[in-house]
């Protein structure tokens, strides 16, 4: 099937929309050029009343949507309306903007009915005005940690011709399931294939999964921070215990030195003691880690919760930290004056 | 344990000065002392006269500020800490007033400690420890811990630890100071037997009852060796 004109592209996507909403178990379905958290292409918008130049433009993310998009994604329209069947090619051009864009474009004013120039010039090179018919709640477009940015929505059927090249003729299918979403994956694939078997439907997943993915980086950072925090805590703990032990054993160390122990003997004895403590801790920690491994399995990617090389690496690192932490008090112990053996207090 | 080199110990002009916050304390001043192999020397003197400092220098726990120390023909006054530790483990046996056994180690482990620091093989260590404990009559306590022993037994274990490596000289710092008279007498009896077998012993003691065991008395006063002491006359 050829998609040489914008009309052919639009019609194919409309048929896909119809197909997916007909899938049993789908409560509602829609298409969007970039779903939330996927980012999107940006355009410079100029609100009516401002000079038509780049310095007046507001950089905003554009989303082409089918009419049921707001209902399917449960994005509340705080003012005005969404898109309907009347917002077709040839009808007055309309747009829905988000709250952030509304505040930036029309501060302190009602944006409904106002016009915004965007996307491409009109036929005679004049501004291509679109009327604001609705204001939608802000949606975090690029990630949960990012503040909302100005966004505007256009009806897919009124998409500027150039928009299809901006979006690579790619749309995201969004569907709200009546129950579990996972069983719908295969029927949705079939619905798209029925429109055109050559159209690839890829990167299927739930919105919950997308949310988890968007948090992966921060979770990874948190995990790393926790890991290094735990390592630092382990080092401080071993250092404290060994330091205390060395202080308690000053007399004993002096006796050993009086009996012929050299600095290296004392150093080795204290580090050995630290390594022994670390060994006990490692055995307990290993048992605990194995017992709790199922709890972290959802945080892991391409590694088993009981991966032996990972456990081995962790043990090596912790042992090294413990030995290093023991080395400082060990050096102090090695400087013990053997004369303490002759003092009787 | 006796050695052909005579004297076994020679101190010449040994001084020890401690510096603390701009104050100089002369613990020993120009001490000359010779101890022959097989001799039993008692070191006496009032508190603060420098007995413990002298013992620490004799035992290579400390270095003199001035003077020379020759042990078994080798000058040892200026050895490094590591070299002194090596000589201590081979040539010197210590008996302390407070026994100084290590509470976490049993009798066998305490006695074998100096041998471990020599790097001696386990079988040889075992034989020497049994021999030393047999000598002090405590083989039956070999797996006991110090806390399970009486004071007298602990000091006998300390004597076994001091003699186990057959050192050139035994240095004892008030070895009866923490013992009752019966156990004190037993320990001194033990030291006497070791001396009879040829051990060279230098002992610091205040107790006049045990001085008769020593063949020679050295008296310190204000960090100097003095030729005569009232204590000498008491013993005589």
Coordinates of C-alpha atoms in Angstrom, one line a residue:
Chain A
X1 CA 0.0 0.0 0.0
X2 CA 1.4 3.4 -0.9
X3 CA 1.3 6.4 1.4
X4 CA 2.4 9.1 -1.0
X5 CA 0.0 11.9 0.0
X6 CA -1.0 13.2 3.5
X7 CA -4.5 12.2 2.7
X8 CA -3.5 8.5 2.2
X9 CA -1.6 8.6 5.5
X10 CA -4.5 10.2 7.3
X11 CA -7.0 7.7 6.0
X12 CA -4.9 4.7 6.9
X13 CA -4.5 6.0 10.5
X14 CA -8.3 6.6 10.7
X15 CA -8.9 3.0 9.7
X16 CA -6.4 1.9 12.3
X17 CA -8.2 4.0 14.9
X18 CA -11.5 2.4 13.9
X19 CA -9.9 -1.1 14.0
X20 CA -8.4 -0.8 17.5
X21 CA -11.6 0.6 19.0
X22 CA -13.4 -2.4 17.6
X23 CA -11.1 -4.8 19.5
X24 CA -13.1 -6.6 22.2
X25 CA -11.8 -5.4 25.6
X26 CA -10.8 -2.0 24.4
X27 CA -12.8 0.8 26.1
X28 CA -11.4 3.5 23.9
X29 CA -8.6 4.0 21.5
X30 CA -6.8 6.9 19.8
X31 CA -3.7 7.8 17.9
X32 CA -1.1 10.4 18.9
X33 CA 2.1 11.4 17.2
X34 CA 4.0 11.1 20.5
X35 CA 2.6 9.7 23.7
X36 CA 3.3 11.2 27.1
X37 CA 6.9 10.7 28.2
X38 CA 8.0 10.2 24.5
X39 CA 8.8 13.9 24.0
X40 CA 7.8 15.1 20.6
X41 CA 8.7 17.6 17.9
X42 CA 8.7 21.3 18.8
X43 CA 7.3 24.2 16.9
X44 CA 7.5 28.0 17.3
X45 CA 4.1 29.4 18.0
X46 CA 3.1 33.1 17.8
X47 CA 0.0 34.1 19.7
X48 CA -2.3 36.6 18.0
X49 CA -1.3 40.2 18.8
X50 CA 2.4 39.6 18.9
X51 CA 4.8 40.4 16.0
X52 CA 5.2 37.5 13.7
X53 CA 8.9 36.9 14.2
X54 CA 11.1 34.4 15.9
X55 CA 11.6 36.5 19.0
X56 CA 7.8 36.4 19.7
X57 CA 7.5 32.7 19.2
X58 CA 6.9 30.2 22.0
X59 CA 8.7 26.9 21.5
X60 CA 6.0 24.2 22.1
X61 CA 5.7 20.5 21.6
X62 CA 3.2 19.5 18.9
X63 CA 1.0 16.5 19.1
X64 CA -1.3 15.2 16.3
X65 CA -4.2 13.4 17.9
X66 CA -7.4 11.7 17.0
X67 CA -10.6 13.0 18.7
X68 CA -10.7 10.3 21.5
X69 CA -7.2 11.0 22.6
X70 CA -8.0 13.1 25.6
X71 CA -10.7 10.7 26.8
X72 CA -8.5 7.6 26.3
X73 CA -5.6 9.2 28.1
X74 CA -7.9 10.8 30.7
X75 CA -6.4 14.2 30.1
X76 CA -8.8 16.6 31.5
X77 CA -9.9 19.6 29.5
X78 CA -10.0 22.4 31.9
X79 CA -11.6 24.9 29.5
X80 CA -13.4 24.7 26.1
X81 CA -13.6 21.4 24.2
X82 CA -11.6 18.7 22.6
X83 CA -11.7 17.6 19.0
X84 CA -14.8 16.3 17.3
X85 CA -15.9 14.9 13.9
X86 CA -16.5 18.4 12.6
X87 CA -12.9 19.4 13.0
X88 CA -12.0 18.0 9.6
X89 CA -9.8 19.0 6.7
X90 CA -11.3 22.1 5.2
X91 CA -13.1 23.1 8.4
X92 CA -11.7 26.0 10.5
X93 CA -8.3 25.1 11.9
X94 CA -8.4 24.5 15.6
X95 CA -6.0 23.5 18.4
X96 CA -6.0 22.6 22.0
X97 CA -3.3 24.0 24.2
X98 CA -2.0 22.9 27.6
X99 CA -2.1 25.1 30.7
X100 CA 1.5 26.1 30.5
X101 CA 1.1 27.3 26.9
X102 CA -2.1 29.1 27.9
X103 CA -0.3 31.0 30.7
X104 CA 2.6 31.9 28.4
X105 CA 0.6 32.8 25.3
X106 CA -2.3 34.6 27.0
X107 CA -1.3 35.6 30.5
X108 CA -4.3 36.6 32.6
X109 CA -6.7 36.1 29.7
X110 CA -9.2 33.4 28.6
X111 CA -7.4 31.7 25.7
X112 CA -10.6 30.2 24.2
X113 CA -11.4 31.7 20.8
X114 CA -8.0 33.3 20.6
X115 CA -5.7 32.5 17.6
X116 CA -2.2 31.2 17.4
X117 CA 0.0 31.0 14.3
X118 CA 1.9 27.9 13.9
X119 CA 3.5 25.1 12.0
X120 CA 3.6 26.5 8.4
X121 CA 2.7 29.6 6.6
X122 CA -0.7 30.0 4.9
X123 CA -1.2 29.7 1.2
X124 CA -0.2 33.3 0.5
X125 CA 2.6 33.3 3.0
X126 CA 0.5 34.9 5.7
X127 CA 0.3 33.4 9.2
X128 CA -1.5 30.1 9.4
X129 CA -3.9 30.9 12.3
X130 CA -5.5 28.2 14.4
X131 CA -8.2 28.9 16.9
X132 CA -7.8 27.7 20.5
X133 CA -10.9 25.6 21.3
X134 CA -9.7 24.0 24.5
X135 CA -7.2 24.0 27.3
X136 CA -5.9 20.6 28.5
X137 CA -4.3 19.8 31.8
X138 CA -0.5 19.7 31.7
X139 CA 1.1 16.4 30.9
X140 CA 4.7 15.6 31.6
X141 CA 5.9 15.2 28.1
X142 CA 9.5 14.1 28.5
X143 CA 9.7 12.5 32.0
X144 CA 8.3 12.5 35.5
X145 CA 11.2 14.5 36.8
X146 CA 10.7 17.2 34.1
X147 CA 8.4 20.2 34.6
X148 CA 5.6 20.5 32.1
X149 CA 6.5 22.5 28.9
X150 CA 4.2 24.3 26.5
X151 CA 2.3 21.8 24.3
X152 CA -0.4 22.1 21.7
X153 CA -2.6 19.4 20.1
X154 CA -3.8 19.4 16.5
X155 CA -6.5 17.2 15.1
X156 CA -4.7 14.6 13.0
X157 CA -7.0 15.2 10.1
X158 CA -6.0 18.9 10.1
X159 CA -2.3 18.1 10.3
X160 CA -0.2 20.4 8.1
X161 CA 1.2 18.5 5.2
X162 CA 4.8 19.0 6.5
X163 CA 3.8 17.4 9.8
X164 CA 4.0 13.9 8.4
X165 CA 7.6 14.4 7.6
X166 CA 8.2 15.9 11.0
X167 CA 6.7 12.8 12.6
X168 CA 8.2 10.3 10.1
X169 CA 4.6 9.2 9.4
X170 CA 4.7 7.5 12.7
X171 CA 1.8 7.5 15.2
X172 CA 1.5 5.9 18.6
X173 CA -1.6 3.8 19.2
X174 CA -3.1 4.3 22.6
X175 CA -5.9 2.1 23.9
X176 CA -7.6 2.0 27.3
X177 CA -8.4 -1.6 28.3
X178 CA -11.5 -2.6 30.1
X179 CA -9.5 -5.1 32.1
X180 CA -6.0 -6.4 31.9
X181 CA -4.1 -4.7 29.1
X182 CA -1.6 -7.5 28.3
X183 CA -4.0 -9.9 26.6
X184 CA -4.9 -7.0 24.2
X185 CA -1.5 -6.9 22.6
X186 CA -2.1 -9.6 20.0
X187 CA -5.6 -8.4 18.9
X188 CA -4.2 -4.9 18.6
X189 CA -1.5 -6.2 16.3
X190 CA -4.1 -8.0 14.2
X191 CA -6.2 -4.9 14.0
X192 CA -3.3 -2.9 12.6
X193 CA -2.3 -5.8 10.3
X194 CA -5.9 -5.9 8.9
X195 CA -5.4 -2.3 7.7
X196 CA -2.0 -3.0 6.2
X197 CA 0.0 -6.1 7.0
X198 CA 3.2 -4.3 6.0
X199 CA 2.7 -1.7 8.7
X200 CA 5.0 -2.4 11.7
X201 CA 3.5 -2.2 15.1
X202 CA 6.4 -2.1 17.6
X203 CA 7.4 -1.2 21.1
X204 CA 4.1 -2.4 22.6
X205 CA 3.8 -1.9 26.3
X206 CA 1.6 -0.6 29.1
X207 CA 1.6 3.0 30.2
X208 CA 2.6 1.7 33.6
X209 CA 5.7 0.1 32.0
X210 CA 6.6 3.4 30.3
X211 CA 6.3 5.1 33.6
X212 CA 8.6 2.6 35.2
X213 CA 11.1 3.0 32.3
X214 CA 11.1 6.7 32.7
X215 CA 12.1 6.2 36.4
X216 CA 14.8 3.7 35.6
X217 CA 17.6 6.3 35.4
X218 CA 16.6 7.9 38.7
X219 CA 16.1 4.5 40.3
X220 CA 19.5 3.4 39.0
X221 CA 21.1 6.6 40.5
X222 CA 19.3 6.0 43.8
X223 CA 20.5 2.4 43.8
X224 CA 24.1 3.5 43.1
X225 CA 23.9 6.2 45.8
X226 CA 22.5 3.6 48.2
X227 CA 25.2 1.1 47.2
X228 CA 28.0 3.6 47.8
X229 CA 26.3 4.8 51.0
X230 CA 26.2 1.2 52.2
X231 CA 29.9 0.8 51.2
X232 CA 30.8 3.9 53.1
X233 CA 28.8 2.8 56.1
X234 CA 30.5 -0.6 56.0
X235 CA 33.9 1.0 55.8
X236 CA 33.1 3.3 58.7
X237 CA 31.7 0.4 60.7
X238 CA 34.7 -1.8 60.2
X239 CA 37.0 1.1 60.9
X240 CA 35.2 1.9 64.1
X241 CA 35.1 -1.7 65.3
X242 CA 38.7 -2.4 64.5
X243 CA 39.9 1.0 66.0
X244 CA 38.0 0.2 69.2
X245 CA 39.5 -3.3 69.2
X246 CA 43.0 -2.0 68.7
X247 CA 42.5 0.5 71.5
X248 CA 41.3 -2.3 73.8
X249 CA 44.2 -4.5 72.8
X250 CA 47.1 -2.0 73.2
X251 CA 48.5 -3.9 76.2
X252 CA 48.3 -7.2 74.3
X253 CA 49.9 -5.8 71.2
X254 CA 52.7 -4.4 73.4
X255 CA 53.2 -7.8 75.0
X256 CA 53.3 -9.4 71.6
X257 CA 55.9 -6.9 70.4
X258 CA 58.0 -7.5 73.6
X259 CA 57.9 -11.2 72.7
X260 CA 59.3 -10.6 69.3
X261 CA 56.4 -9.5 67.0
X262 CA 57.6 -7.0 64.5
X263 CA 55.4 -4.2 62.9
X264 CA 54.5 -6.5 60.0
X265 CA 53.2 -9.2 62.4
X266 CA 51.0 -6.7 64.2
X267 CA 49.8 -5.2 61.0
X268 CA 48.9 -8.6 59.6
X269 CA 47.2 -9.6 62.9
X270 CA 44.9 -6.6 62.9
X271 CA 44.1 -6.7 59.2
X272 CA 43.4 -10.5 59.6
X273 CA 41.0 -9.6 62.5
X274 CA 39.3 -7.1 60.2
X275 CA 39.1 -9.6 57.4
X276 CA 37.6 -12.1 59.8
X277 CA 34.9 -9.7 60.9
X278 CA 34.2 -8.9 57.2
X279 CA 34.0 -12.6 56.5
X280 CA 31.4 -13.1 59.1
X281 CA 29.5 -10.1 57.8
X282 CA 29.8 -11.4 54.3
X283 CA 28.4 -14.8 55.2
X284 CA 25.4 -13.2 57.0
X285 CA 25.0 -10.6 54.2
X286 CA 25.2 -13.3 51.5
X287 CA 22.5 -15.3 53.2
X288 CA 20.4 -12.2 53.6
X289 CA 20.9 -11.2 50.0
X290 CA 19.9 -14.6 48.7
X291 CA 16.8 -14.6 50.9
X292 CA 15.8 -11.1 49.7
X293 CA 16.9 -11.5 46.1
X294 CA 13.3 -11.9 44.9
X295 CA 12.4 -8.5 46.2
X296 CA 14.9 -6.8 43.9
X297 CA 14.3 -8.9 40.8
X298 CA 12.0 -6.3 39.3
X299 CA 14.8 -3.7 39.5
X300 CA 17.2 -5.8 37.6
X301 CA 17.7 -5.9 33.8
X302 CA 19.3 -8.9 32.1
X303 CA 20.8 -10.2 35.3
X304 CA 19.5 -12.9 37.6
X305 CA 18.8 -11.9 41.2
X306 CA 21.2 -14.7 42.3
X307 CA 23.8 -14.0 39.6
X308 CA 27.0 -15.7 40.9
X309 CA 29.5 -13.2 39.2
X310 CA 27.6 -10.3 40.7
X311 CA 27.6 -11.8 44.1
X312 CA 31.3 -12.6 43.8
X313 CA 32.1 -9.1 42.7
X314 CA 30.1 -7.6 45.6
X315 CA 32.0 -9.8 48.1
X316 CA 35.3 -8.9 46.6
X317 CA 34.5 -5.2 46.8
X318 CA 33.2 -5.4 50.3
X319 CA 36.2 -7.4 51.4
X320 CA 38.5 -4.8 49.9
X321 CA 36.7 -2.0 51.6
X322 CA 36.9 -3.9 54.9
X323 CA 40.6 -4.6 54.6
X324 CA 41.3 -0.9 53.7
X325 CA 39.2 0.2 56.6
X326 CA 41.1 -2.1 58.9
X327 CA 44.5 -1.0 57.5
X328 CA 44.3 2.4 59.2
X329 CA 43.9 1.1 62.8
X330 CA 46.4 -1.7 61.9
X331 CA 49.1 0.9 61.1
X332 CA 48.3 2.6 64.4
X333 CA 48.6 -0.7 66.2
X334 CA 51.9 -1.4 64.5
X335 CA 53.3 1.8 66.1
X336 CA 52.5 0.6 69.6
X337 CA 55.3 1.1 72.0
X338 CA 56.3 -2.4 73.4
X339 CA 57.1 -0.6 76.7
X340 CA 53.4 -0.8 77.5
X341 CA 54.1 -4.5 78.4
X342 CA 56.2 -3.3 81.3
X343 CA 53.5 -1.0 82.6
X344 CA 51.2 -2.7 85.1
X345 CA 48.1 -0.5 85.0
Chain B
X1 CA 71.3 -21.4 77.9
X2 CA 74.8 -20.3 79.0
X3 CA 77.0 -18.8 76.3
X4 CA 80.7 -18.8 75.8
X5 CA 80.8 -15.1 75.0
X6 CA 81.8 -13.2 78.2
X7 CA 80.4 -10.9 79.3
X8 CA 77.1 -11.7 77.7
X9 CA 75.8 -8.2 78.3
X10 CA 78.0 -5.0 78.4
X11 CA 76.5 -1.6 78.9
X12 CA 79.0 1.3 78.7
X13 CA 78.0 4.9 79.5
X14 CA 74.4 4.2 78.9
X15 CA 72.1 7.2 79.4
X16 CA 68.4 7.6 78.7
X17 CA 66.8 11.0 78.5
X18 CA 63.0 11.4 78.0
X19 CA 61.8 14.7 76.6
X20 CA 58.3 15.9 77.5
X21 CA 57.1 19.4 76.8
X22 CA 60.6 21.0 77.1
X23 CA 61.4 19.1 80.2
X24 CA 64.3 16.6 80.1
X25 CA 64.2 13.7 82.4
X26 CA 67.4 11.7 82.9
X27 CA 66.2 8.3 83.6
X28 CA 69.6 6.7 83.3
X29 CA 73.0 8.5 83.5
X30 CA 76.2 6.9 82.4
X31 CA 75.3 3.3 83.4
X32 CA 78.1 0.8 83.1
X33 CA 77.1 -2.8 83.6
X34 CA 78.3 -6.2 82.7
X35 CA 76.4 -9.5 83.1
X36 CA 78.2 -12.7 82.5
X37 CA 76.7 -15.7 81.0
X38 CA 75.0 -17.9 83.7
X39 CA 74.9 -15.0 86.2
X40 CA 71.8 -14.3 88.3
X41 CA 71.7 -10.5 88.9
X42 CA 69.2 -8.7 91.0
X43 CA 68.6 -5.0 90.2
X44 CA 67.3 -2.9 93.0
X45 CA 66.8 0.6 94.0
X46 CA 64.0 3.0 95.1
X47 CA 61.0 3.8 93.0
X48 CA 61.8 6.1 90.0
X49 CA 65.5 5.2 90.1
X50 CA 65.5 3.9 86.6
X51 CA 65.2 0.1 87.1
X52 CA 62.4 -0.4 84.6
X53 CA 64.2 1.9 82.1
X54 CA 67.3 -0.2 82.5
X55 CA 65.3 -3.4 82.0
X56 CA 63.7 -2.1 78.9
X57 CA 67.0 -1.2 77.4
X58 CA 68.5 -4.6 78.4
X59 CA 65.4 -6.2 76.8
X60 CA 65.7 -4.1 73.6
X61 CA 62.2 -2.6 74.2
X62 CA 63.9 0.8 74.1
X63 CA 67.2 2.3 72.9
X64 CA 69.7 4.3 75.0
X65 CA 70.0 8.0 74.3
X66 CA 73.8 7.6 74.7
X67 CA 76.3 4.8 75.3
X68 CA 76.8 1.4 73.9
X69 CA 75.1 -1.9 74.5
X70 CA 76.7 -5.1 73.4
X71 CA 74.7 -8.3 73.6
X72 CA 76.5 -11.6 73.0
X73 CA 79.3 -9.7 71.2
X74 CA 77.0 -7.8 69.0
X75 CA 76.4 -4.0 69.3
X76 CA 72.6 -3.6 69.6
X77 CA 72.2 0.0 70.9
X78 CA 71.3 1.5 67.5
X79 CA 69.3 -1.3 65.9
X80 CA 66.1 -0.4 64.1
X81 CA 62.7 -1.4 65.6
X82 CA 62.4 -4.4 63.3
X83 CA 66.0 -5.6 64.1
X84 CA 65.3 -5.2 67.8
X85 CA 62.1 -7.2 67.5
X86 CA 64.1 -10.0 65.8
X87 CA 66.8 -10.1 68.5
X88 CA 64.1 -10.0 71.2
X89 CA 62.4 -13.1 69.8
X90 CA 65.6 -15.0 69.7
X91 CA 67.7 -13.8 72.6
X92 CA 65.5 -12.5 75.4
X93 CA 62.9 -13.9 77.6
X94 CA 60.6 -11.6 79.5
X95 CA 58.8 -12.3 82.8
X96 CA 56.4 -9.5 83.8
X97 CA 55.0 -8.6 87.2
X98 CA 51.4 -8.7 85.8
X99 CA 52.1 -12.1 84.0
X100 CA 50.9 -10.5 80.7
X101 CA 49.4 -13.7 79.3
X102 CA 47.0 -13.1 76.5
X103 CA 43.5 -13.9 77.6
X104 CA 42.1 -15.1 74.3
X105 CA 44.9 -17.7 73.9
X106 CA 45.2 -20.9 75.8
X107 CA 48.3 -22.0 77.7
X108 CA 49.8 -23.7 74.7
X109 CA 49.2 -20.7 72.4
X110 CA 50.6 -18.3 75.0
X111 CA 53.8 -20.3 75.4
X112 CA 54.4 -20.8 71.7
X113 CA 54.0 -17.1 70.9
X114 CA 57.7 -16.2 70.9
X115 CA 58.4 -19.3 68.7
X116 CA 55.7 -18.2 66.2
X117 CA 57.4 -14.8 65.8
X118 CA 60.6 -16.7 65.1
X119 CA 58.9 -18.5 62.2
X120 CA 59.6 -21.9 63.8
X121 CA 57.8 -24.9 62.3
X122 CA 54.7 -26.2 64.1
X123 CA 56.2 -29.6 65.1
X124 CA 59.3 -28.0 66.6
X125 CA 57.1 -25.4 68.4
X126 CA 55.0 -28.1 69.9
X127 CA 57.9 -30.1 71.2
X128 CA 59.5 -27.0 72.8
X129 CA 56.2 -25.9 74.4
X130 CA 55.7 -29.3 75.9
X131 CA 59.2 -29.3 77.3
X132 CA 58.8 -25.8 78.8
X133 CA 55.4 -26.6 80.3
X134 CA 56.7 -29.8 81.7
X135 CA 59.5 -27.9 83.3
X136 CA 57.1 -25.6 85.2
X137 CA 54.7 -28.5 86.0
X138 CA 51.7 -27.3 84.0
X139 CA 51.4 -29.8 81.1
X140 CA 48.1 -30.8 82.5
X141 CA 46.8 -27.2 82.0
X142 CA 47.9 -27.0 78.4
X143 CA 44.4 -26.3 77.0
X144 CA 43.3 -24.0 79.8
X145 CA 42.9 -20.3 79.4
X146 CA 44.6 -17.8 81.7
X147 CA 41.3 -17.0 83.5
X148 CA 41.1 -20.6 84.5
X149 CA 44.5 -20.5 86.3
X150 CA 45.6 -19.2 89.7
X151 CA 48.0 -16.3 89.8
X152 CA 50.9 -18.6 90.6
X153 CA 50.0 -20.9 87.7
X154 CA 49.7 -17.9 85.4
X155 CA 53.2 -16.7 86.4
X156 CA 54.6 -20.2 85.8
X157 CA 53.1 -20.2 82.4
X158 CA 54.8 -16.8 81.9
X159 CA 58.1 -18.4 82.9
X160 CA 57.5 -21.2 80.5
X161 CA 56.8 -18.6 77.7
X162 CA 60.0 -16.8 78.7
X163 CA 62.2 -19.9 78.5
X164 CA 60.6 -21.8 75.7
X165 CA 62.9 -20.4 73.0
X166 CA 66.0 -21.0 75.2
X167 CA 66.9 -17.3 75.2
X168 CA 70.3 -15.9 76.1
X169 CA 69.0 -14.0 79.0
X170 CA 65.8 -13.9 81.1
X171 CA 64.6 -10.5 82.2
X172 CA 62.1 -10.5 85.1
X173 CA 60.4 -7.4 86.3
X174 CA 59.1 -7.9 89.8
X175 CA 58.0 -11.4 89.0
X176 CA 56.6 -12.0 92.5
X177 CA 54.9 -8.6 92.8
X178 CA 51.4 -9.9 92.1
X179 CA 51.8 -13.2 94.0
X180 CA 51.3 -14.3 97.6
X181 CA 54.4 -15.4 99.4
X182 CA 53.8 -19.1 98.7
X183 CA 53.4 -18.7 95.0
X184 CA 56.2 -16.0 95.0
X185 CA 58.5 -18.5 96.6
X186 CA 57.6 -21.1 94.0
X187 CA 58.3 -18.8 91.1
X188 CA 61.6 -17.8 92.6
X189 CA 62.4 -21.5 93.2
X190 CA 61.7 -22.1 89.5
X191 CA 64.0 -19.2 88.5
X192 CA 66.7 -20.6 90.8
X193 CA 66.4 -24.0 89.1
X194 CA 66.7 -22.4 85.7
X195 CA 69.8 -20.6 86.9
X196 CA 71.2 -23.8 88.2
X197 CA 70.7 -25.2 84.8
X198 CA 72.8 -22.3 83.3
X199 CA 70.3 -19.6 82.6
X200 CA 71.4 -16.0 82.7
X201 CA 68.9 -14.0 84.7
X202 CA 68.4 -10.3 85.5
X203 CA 65.6 -9.6 87.9
X204 CA 64.2 -6.4 89.3
X205 CA 62.7 -6.9 92.7
X206 CA 61.9 -5.1 95.9
X207 CA 61.5 -8.2 97.9
X208 CA 64.6 -8.8 100.1
X209 CA 63.5 -12.4 100.8
X210 CA 64.2 -13.3 97.2
X211 CA 67.5 -11.4 96.7
X212 CA 69.5 -14.2 98.3
X213 CA 68.9 -16.2 95.2
X214 CA 70.9 -13.7 93.1
X215 CA 74.6 -14.0 92.9
X216 CA 75.1 -10.2 92.5
X217 CA 73.1 -7.1 93.3
X218 CA 73.1 -4.0 91.3
X219 CA 71.7 -0.9 92.8
X220 CA 70.4 2.1 91.0
X221 CA 69.9 5.6 92.5
X222 CA 68.9 8.6 90.4
X223 CA 69.6 6.7 87.2
X224 CA 73.2 5.7 88.2
X225 CA 74.6 2.5 89.4
X226 CA 75.9 2.9 93.0
X227 CA 78.5 0.6 94.5
X228 CA 76.9 -0.1 97.8
X229 CA 73.3 -0.1 99.1
X230 CA 71.7 -0.4 102.5
X231 CA 69.7 -3.2 100.9
X232 CA 72.9 -5.0 100.2
X233 CA 73.7 -4.9 103.9
X234 CA 70.2 -6.1 104.8
X235 CA 70.6 -9.1 102.6
X236 CA 74.0 -9.8 103.9

